Short mmCIF file of C-alpha atoms and ligand atoms in Angstrom, two decimals:
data_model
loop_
_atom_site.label_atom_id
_atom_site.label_comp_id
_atom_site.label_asym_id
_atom_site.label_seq_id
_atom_site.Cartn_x
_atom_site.Cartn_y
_atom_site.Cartn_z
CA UNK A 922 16.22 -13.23 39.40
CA UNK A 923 13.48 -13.90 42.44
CA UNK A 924 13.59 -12.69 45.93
CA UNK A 925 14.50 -16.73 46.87
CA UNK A 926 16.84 -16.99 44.37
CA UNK A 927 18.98 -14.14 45.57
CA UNK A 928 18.14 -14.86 49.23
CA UNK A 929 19.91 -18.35 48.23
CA UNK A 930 17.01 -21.16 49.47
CA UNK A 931 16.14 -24.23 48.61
CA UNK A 932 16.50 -24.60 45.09
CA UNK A 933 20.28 -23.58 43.91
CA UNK A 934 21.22 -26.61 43.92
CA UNK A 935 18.69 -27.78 41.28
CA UNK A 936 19.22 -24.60 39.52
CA UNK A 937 22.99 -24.84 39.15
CA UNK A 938 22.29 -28.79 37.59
CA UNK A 939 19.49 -27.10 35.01
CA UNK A 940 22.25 -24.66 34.03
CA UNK A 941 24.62 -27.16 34.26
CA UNK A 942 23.14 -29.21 31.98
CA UNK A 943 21.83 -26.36 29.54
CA UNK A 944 25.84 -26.36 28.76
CA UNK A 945 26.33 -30.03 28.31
CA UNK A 946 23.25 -30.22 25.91
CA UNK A 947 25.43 -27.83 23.82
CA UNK A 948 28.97 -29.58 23.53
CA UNK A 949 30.48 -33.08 23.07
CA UNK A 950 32.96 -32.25 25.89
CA UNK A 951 33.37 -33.20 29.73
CA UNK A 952 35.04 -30.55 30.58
CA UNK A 953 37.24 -31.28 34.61
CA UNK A 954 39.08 -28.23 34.26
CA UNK A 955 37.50 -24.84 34.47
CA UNK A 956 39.02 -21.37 34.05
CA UNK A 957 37.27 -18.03 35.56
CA UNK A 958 39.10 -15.09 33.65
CA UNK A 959 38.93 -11.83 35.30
CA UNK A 960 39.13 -8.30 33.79
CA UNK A 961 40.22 -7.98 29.98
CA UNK A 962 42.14 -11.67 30.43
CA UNK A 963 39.83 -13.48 28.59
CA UNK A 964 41.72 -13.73 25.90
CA UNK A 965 42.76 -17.85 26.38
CA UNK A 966 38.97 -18.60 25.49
CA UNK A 967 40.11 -17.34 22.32
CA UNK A 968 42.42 -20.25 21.67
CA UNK A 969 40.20 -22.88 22.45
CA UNK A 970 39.56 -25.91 20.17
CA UNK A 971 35.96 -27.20 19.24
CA UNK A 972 34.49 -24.07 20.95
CA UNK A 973 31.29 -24.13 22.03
CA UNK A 974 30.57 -20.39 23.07
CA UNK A 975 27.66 -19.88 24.86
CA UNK A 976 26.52 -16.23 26.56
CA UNK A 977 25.43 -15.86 30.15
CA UNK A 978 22.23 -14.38 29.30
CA UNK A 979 21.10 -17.92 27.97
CA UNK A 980 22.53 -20.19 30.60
CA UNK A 981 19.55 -20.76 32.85
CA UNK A 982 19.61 -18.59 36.29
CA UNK A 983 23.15 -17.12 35.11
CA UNK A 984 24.00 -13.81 36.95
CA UNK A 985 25.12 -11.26 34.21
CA UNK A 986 28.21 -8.50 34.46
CA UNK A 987 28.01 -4.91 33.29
CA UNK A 988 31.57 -3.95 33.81
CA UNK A 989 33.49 -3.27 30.84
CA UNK A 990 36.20 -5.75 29.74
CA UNK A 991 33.96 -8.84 30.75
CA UNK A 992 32.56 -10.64 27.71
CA UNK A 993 29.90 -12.38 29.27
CA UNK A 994 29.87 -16.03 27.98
CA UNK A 995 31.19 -19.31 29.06
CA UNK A 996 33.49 -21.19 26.58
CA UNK A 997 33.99 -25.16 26.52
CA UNK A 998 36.87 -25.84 24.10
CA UNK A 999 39.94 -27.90 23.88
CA UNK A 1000 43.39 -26.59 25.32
CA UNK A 1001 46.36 -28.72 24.52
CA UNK A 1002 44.02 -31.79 24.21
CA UNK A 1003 41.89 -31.68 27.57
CA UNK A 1004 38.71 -30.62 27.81
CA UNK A 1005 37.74 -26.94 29.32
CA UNK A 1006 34.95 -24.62 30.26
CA UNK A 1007 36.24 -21.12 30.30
CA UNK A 1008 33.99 -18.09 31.77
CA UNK A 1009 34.81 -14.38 30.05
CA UNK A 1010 34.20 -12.64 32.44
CA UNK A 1011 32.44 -12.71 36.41
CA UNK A 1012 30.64 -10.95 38.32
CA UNK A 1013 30.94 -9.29 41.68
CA UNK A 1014 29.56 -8.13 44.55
CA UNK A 1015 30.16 -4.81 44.32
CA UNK A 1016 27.50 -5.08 41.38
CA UNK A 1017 24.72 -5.66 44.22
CA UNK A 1018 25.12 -9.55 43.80
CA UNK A 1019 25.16 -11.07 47.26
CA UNK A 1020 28.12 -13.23 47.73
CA UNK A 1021 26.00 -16.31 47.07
CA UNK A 1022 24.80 -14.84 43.62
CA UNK A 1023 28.99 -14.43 43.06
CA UNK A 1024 29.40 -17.95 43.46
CA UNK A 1025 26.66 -19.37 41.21
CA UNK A 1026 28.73 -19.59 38.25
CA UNK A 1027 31.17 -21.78 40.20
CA UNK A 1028 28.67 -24.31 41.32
CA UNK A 1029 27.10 -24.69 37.65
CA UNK A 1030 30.78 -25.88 36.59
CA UNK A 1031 31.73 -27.64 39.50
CA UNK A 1032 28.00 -29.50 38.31
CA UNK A 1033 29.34 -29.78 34.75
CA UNK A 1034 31.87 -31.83 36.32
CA UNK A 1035 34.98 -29.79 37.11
CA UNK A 1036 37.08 -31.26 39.42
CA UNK A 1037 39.54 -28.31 39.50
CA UNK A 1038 39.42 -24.98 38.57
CA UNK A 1039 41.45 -21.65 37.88
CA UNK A 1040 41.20 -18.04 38.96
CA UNK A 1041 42.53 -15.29 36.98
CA UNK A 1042 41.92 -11.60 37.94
CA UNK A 1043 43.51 -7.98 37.98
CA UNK A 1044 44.74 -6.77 41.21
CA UNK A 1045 46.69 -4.14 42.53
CA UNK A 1046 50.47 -4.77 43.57
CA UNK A 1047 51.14 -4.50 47.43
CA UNK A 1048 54.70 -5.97 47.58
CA UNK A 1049 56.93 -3.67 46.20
CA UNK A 1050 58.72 -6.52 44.58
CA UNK A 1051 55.87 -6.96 41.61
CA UNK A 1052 55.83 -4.56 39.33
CA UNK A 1053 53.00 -3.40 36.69
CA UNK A 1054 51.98 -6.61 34.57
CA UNK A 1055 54.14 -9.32 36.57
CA UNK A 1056 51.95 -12.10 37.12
CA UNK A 1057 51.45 -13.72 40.82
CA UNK A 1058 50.07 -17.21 41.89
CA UNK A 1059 47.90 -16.41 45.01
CA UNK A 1060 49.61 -18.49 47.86
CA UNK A 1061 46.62 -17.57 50.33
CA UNK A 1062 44.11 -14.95 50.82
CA UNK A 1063 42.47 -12.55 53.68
CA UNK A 1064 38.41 -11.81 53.28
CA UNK A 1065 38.04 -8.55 53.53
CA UNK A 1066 34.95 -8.76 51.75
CA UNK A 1067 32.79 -9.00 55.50
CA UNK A 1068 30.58 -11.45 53.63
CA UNK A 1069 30.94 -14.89 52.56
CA UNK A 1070 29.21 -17.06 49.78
CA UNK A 1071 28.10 -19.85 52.24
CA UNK A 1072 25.93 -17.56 54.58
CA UNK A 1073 22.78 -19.04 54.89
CA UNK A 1074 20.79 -22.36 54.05
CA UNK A 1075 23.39 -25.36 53.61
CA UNK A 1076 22.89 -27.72 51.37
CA UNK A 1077 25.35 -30.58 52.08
CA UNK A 1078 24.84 -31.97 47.96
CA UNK A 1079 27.50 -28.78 47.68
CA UNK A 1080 29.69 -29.72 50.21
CA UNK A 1081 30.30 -29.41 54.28
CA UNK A 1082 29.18 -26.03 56.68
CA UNK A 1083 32.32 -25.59 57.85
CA UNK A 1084 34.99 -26.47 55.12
CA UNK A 1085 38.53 -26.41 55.66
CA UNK A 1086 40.21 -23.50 54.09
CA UNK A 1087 43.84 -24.75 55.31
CA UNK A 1088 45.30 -25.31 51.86
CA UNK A 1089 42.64 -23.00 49.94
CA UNK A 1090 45.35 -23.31 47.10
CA UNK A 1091 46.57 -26.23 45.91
CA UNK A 1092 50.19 -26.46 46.70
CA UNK A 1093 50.82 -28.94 43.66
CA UNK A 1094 48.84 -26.23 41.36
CA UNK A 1095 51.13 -23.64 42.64
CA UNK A 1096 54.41 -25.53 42.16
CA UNK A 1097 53.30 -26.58 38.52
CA UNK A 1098 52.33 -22.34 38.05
CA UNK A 1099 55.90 -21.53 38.78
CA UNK A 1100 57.49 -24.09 37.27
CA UNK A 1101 55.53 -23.13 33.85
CA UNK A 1102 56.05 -19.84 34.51
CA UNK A 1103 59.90 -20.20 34.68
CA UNK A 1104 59.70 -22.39 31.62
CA UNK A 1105 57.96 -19.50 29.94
CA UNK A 1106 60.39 -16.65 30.87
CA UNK A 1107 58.01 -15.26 32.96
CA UNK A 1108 59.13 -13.86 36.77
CA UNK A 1109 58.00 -16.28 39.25
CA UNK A 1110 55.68 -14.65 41.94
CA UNK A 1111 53.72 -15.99 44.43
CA UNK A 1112 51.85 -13.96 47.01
CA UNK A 1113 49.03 -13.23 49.54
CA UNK A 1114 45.43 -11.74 48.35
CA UNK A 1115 43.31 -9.23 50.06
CA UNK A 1116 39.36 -9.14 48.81
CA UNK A 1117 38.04 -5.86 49.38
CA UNK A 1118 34.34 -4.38 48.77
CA UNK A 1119 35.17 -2.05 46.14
CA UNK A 1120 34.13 -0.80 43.89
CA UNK A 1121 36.19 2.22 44.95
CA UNK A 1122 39.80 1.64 44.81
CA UNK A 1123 41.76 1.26 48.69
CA UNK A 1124 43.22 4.33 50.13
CA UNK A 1125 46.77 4.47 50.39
CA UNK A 1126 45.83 3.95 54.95
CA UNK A 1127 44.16 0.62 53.88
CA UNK A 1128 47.04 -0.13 51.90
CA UNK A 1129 49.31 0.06 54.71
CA UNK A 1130 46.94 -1.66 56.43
CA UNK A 1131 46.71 -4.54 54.54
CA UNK A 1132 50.34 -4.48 54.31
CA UNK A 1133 50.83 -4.78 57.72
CA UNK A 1134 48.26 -7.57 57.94
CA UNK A 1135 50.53 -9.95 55.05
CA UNK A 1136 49.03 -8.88 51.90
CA UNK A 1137 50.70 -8.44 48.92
CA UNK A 1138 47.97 -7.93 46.39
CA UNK A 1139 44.47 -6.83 46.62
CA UNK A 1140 41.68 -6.74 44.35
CA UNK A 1141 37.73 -7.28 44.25
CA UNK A 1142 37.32 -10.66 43.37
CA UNK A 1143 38.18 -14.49 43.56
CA UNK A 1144 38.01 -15.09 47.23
CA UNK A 1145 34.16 -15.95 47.63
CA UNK A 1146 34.42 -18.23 44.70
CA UNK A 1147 37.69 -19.92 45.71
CA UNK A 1148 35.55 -20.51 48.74
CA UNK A 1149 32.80 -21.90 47.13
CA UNK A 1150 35.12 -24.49 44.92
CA UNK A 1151 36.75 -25.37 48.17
CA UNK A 1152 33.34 -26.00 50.09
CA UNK A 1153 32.84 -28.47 46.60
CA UNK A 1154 36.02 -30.52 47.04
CA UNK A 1155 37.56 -28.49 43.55
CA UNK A 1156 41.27 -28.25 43.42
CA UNK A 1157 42.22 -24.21 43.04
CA UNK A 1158 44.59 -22.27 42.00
CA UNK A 1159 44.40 -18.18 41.26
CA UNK A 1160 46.68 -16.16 39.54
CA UNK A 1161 46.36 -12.25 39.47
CA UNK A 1162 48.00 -9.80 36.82
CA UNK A 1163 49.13 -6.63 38.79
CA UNK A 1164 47.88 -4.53 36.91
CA UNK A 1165 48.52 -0.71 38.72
CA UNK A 1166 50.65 -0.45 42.00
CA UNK A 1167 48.18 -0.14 44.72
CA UNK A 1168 46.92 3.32 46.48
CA UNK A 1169 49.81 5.51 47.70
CA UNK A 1170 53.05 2.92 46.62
CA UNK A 1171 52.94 5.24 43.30
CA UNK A 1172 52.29 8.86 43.45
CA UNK A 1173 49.34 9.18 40.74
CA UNK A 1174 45.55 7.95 40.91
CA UNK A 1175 44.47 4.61 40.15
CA UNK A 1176 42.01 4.19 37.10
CA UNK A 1177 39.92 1.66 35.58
CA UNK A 1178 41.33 2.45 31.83
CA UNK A 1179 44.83 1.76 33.15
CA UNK A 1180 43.80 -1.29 34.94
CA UNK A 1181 42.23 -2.65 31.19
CA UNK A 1182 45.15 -1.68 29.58
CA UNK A 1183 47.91 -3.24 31.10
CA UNK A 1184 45.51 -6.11 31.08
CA UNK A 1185 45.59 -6.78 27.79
CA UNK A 1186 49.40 -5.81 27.54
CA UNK A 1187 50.12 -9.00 29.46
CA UNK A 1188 46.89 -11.15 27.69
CA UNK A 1189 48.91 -13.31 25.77
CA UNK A 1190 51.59 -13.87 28.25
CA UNK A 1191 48.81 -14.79 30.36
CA UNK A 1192 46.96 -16.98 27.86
CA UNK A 1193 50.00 -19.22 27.55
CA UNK A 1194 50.88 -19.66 30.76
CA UNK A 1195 47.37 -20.64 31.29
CA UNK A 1196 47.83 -22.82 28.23
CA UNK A 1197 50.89 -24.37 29.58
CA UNK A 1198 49.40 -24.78 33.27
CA UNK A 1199 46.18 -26.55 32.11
CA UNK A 1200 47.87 -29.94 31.37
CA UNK A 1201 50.08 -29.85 34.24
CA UNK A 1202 46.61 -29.89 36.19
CA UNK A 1203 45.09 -32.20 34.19
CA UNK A 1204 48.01 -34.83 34.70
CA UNK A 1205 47.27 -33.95 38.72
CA UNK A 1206 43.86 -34.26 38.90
CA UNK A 1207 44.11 -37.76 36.36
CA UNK A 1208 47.89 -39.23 36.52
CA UNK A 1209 47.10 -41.49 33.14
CA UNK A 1210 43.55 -40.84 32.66
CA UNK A 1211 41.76 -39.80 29.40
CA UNK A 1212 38.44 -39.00 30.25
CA UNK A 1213 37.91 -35.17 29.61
CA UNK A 1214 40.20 -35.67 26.60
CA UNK A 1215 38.97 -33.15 23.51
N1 HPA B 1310 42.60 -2.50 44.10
C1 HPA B 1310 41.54 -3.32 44.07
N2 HPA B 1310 41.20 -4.01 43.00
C2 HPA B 1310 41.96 -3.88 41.90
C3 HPA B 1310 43.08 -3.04 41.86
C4 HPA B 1310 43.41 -2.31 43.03
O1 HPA B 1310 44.38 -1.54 43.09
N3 HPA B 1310 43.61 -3.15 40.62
C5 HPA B 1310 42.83 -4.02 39.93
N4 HPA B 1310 41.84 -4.48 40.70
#
């Protein structure tokens, strides 16, 4: 990637429409609803109709992940009859992307046409009501991160300097998580997210911390790029999988392999609540429409 590139000047916005496009050129779909699946959750891609599977290192300006459990490649498929595009895997900035580089991923599908799009990630378990594998829609979030994706050069073709972050979350989203959720058998949670740096885990003071400051979850991801989608008009919601109790609620360590594992304990109660939630956003985004269909 070039020094301007990662600096973020003129340019992205062209090179999130040649990556954009790169996709297109590869499926019949119009994909309005994307999905970014964190951590060993990317197993919904699996499931998806008419897949067109495509690997980051060929999209055009992609950023590329090292960490274990992400795959690496966008998929556009069918869920339930609508049209997705489905990234395995992100990466972050405790990789040594900037914020901006986090986000690029984002802008290609909001370019492909997304008009709303869902988070999924691992996260560690503040509230001492979740326990290991429940499954929380993200209310809200803190950025803990000191950084933010739209530092820098605006280009108003992505959207406003200053965009609202009131309802970050789409309350409708939310309500149609739960309800699916409840439908499903699956404990309804719904809860506040702390971004932190990483990549070392919080201590069990910063815990307490970010306790005391309203979060119930924390993790290393999501928040730059639910900013981004915002700043683009794209309807969010996020969803973590608690996958460990977070530092010092527990009395044992915190490690990666755990984190993975419960991961894919919960991947295919996650994959079909996904599966359930994508038409319920669908119908919001497009009461009666059928553009996007697959
Ligand atoms: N902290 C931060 N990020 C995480 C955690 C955690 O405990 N678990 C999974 N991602």
């Amino acid at each position: 990637m070039s020094e301007r590139t990662r600096r973020g000047g003129a340019g992205e916005y062209e090179r999130a429409t040649r990556a954009a496009k790169y996709v297109l050129d590869r499926t019949r779909l119009w994909p309005r609803i994307a999905l970014v699946l964190g951590s060993g959750l990317g197993d919904f891609a699996e499931g998806l109709t008419n897949a067109a599977r495509i690997p980051y290192a060929k999209i055009p300006h992609f950023p590329r992940s090292g960490v274990p459990g992400h795959a690496g490649r966008m998929v556009v498929g069918g869920s339930g009859g609508v049209a997705v595009a489905a990234l395995q895997g992100r990466v972050h900035y405790y990789e040594g992307y900037s914020a901006r580089e986090v986000v690029f991923p984002v802008r290609v599908l909001a370019q492909m046409g997304a008009q709303a799009i869902v988070f999924t990630n691992a996260a560690g378990g503040i509230n001492a009501a979740y326990g290991q594998g429940a499954l929380v829609v993200v209310r809200d979030h803190l950025n803990w991160q000191g950084t933010n994706p739209l530092i820098g050069p605006n280009d108003p073709r992505f959207g406003p300097r200053f965009p609202d972050m009131t309802e970050a979350y789409s309350k409708r989203f939310r309500q149609a998580a739960l309800e699916e959720a409840r439908r499903l058998g699956i404990a309804e949670h719904e809860g506040v997210y702390a971004a932190m740096h990483g990549p070392s885990y919080e201590t069990p003071a910063e815990i307490r911390a970010l306790r005391t400051l309203g979060a119930d979850l924390v993790g290393m991801s999501t928040v730059p790029e639910v900013i981004a989608a915002r700043q683009m008009g794209l309807g969010v919601l996020a969803i973590s999988c608690v996958t460990n109790m977070a530092a010092g609620i527990l009395d044992r360590p915190i490690d990666h392999e755990e984190v993975l594992r419960v991961g894919e304990q919960v991947k295919q109660q996650f994959a079909a609540l996904l599966a359930a939630i994508v038409p319920r956003i669908a119908e919001a985004i497009s009461p009666v429409g059928t553009a996007g269909k697959a």
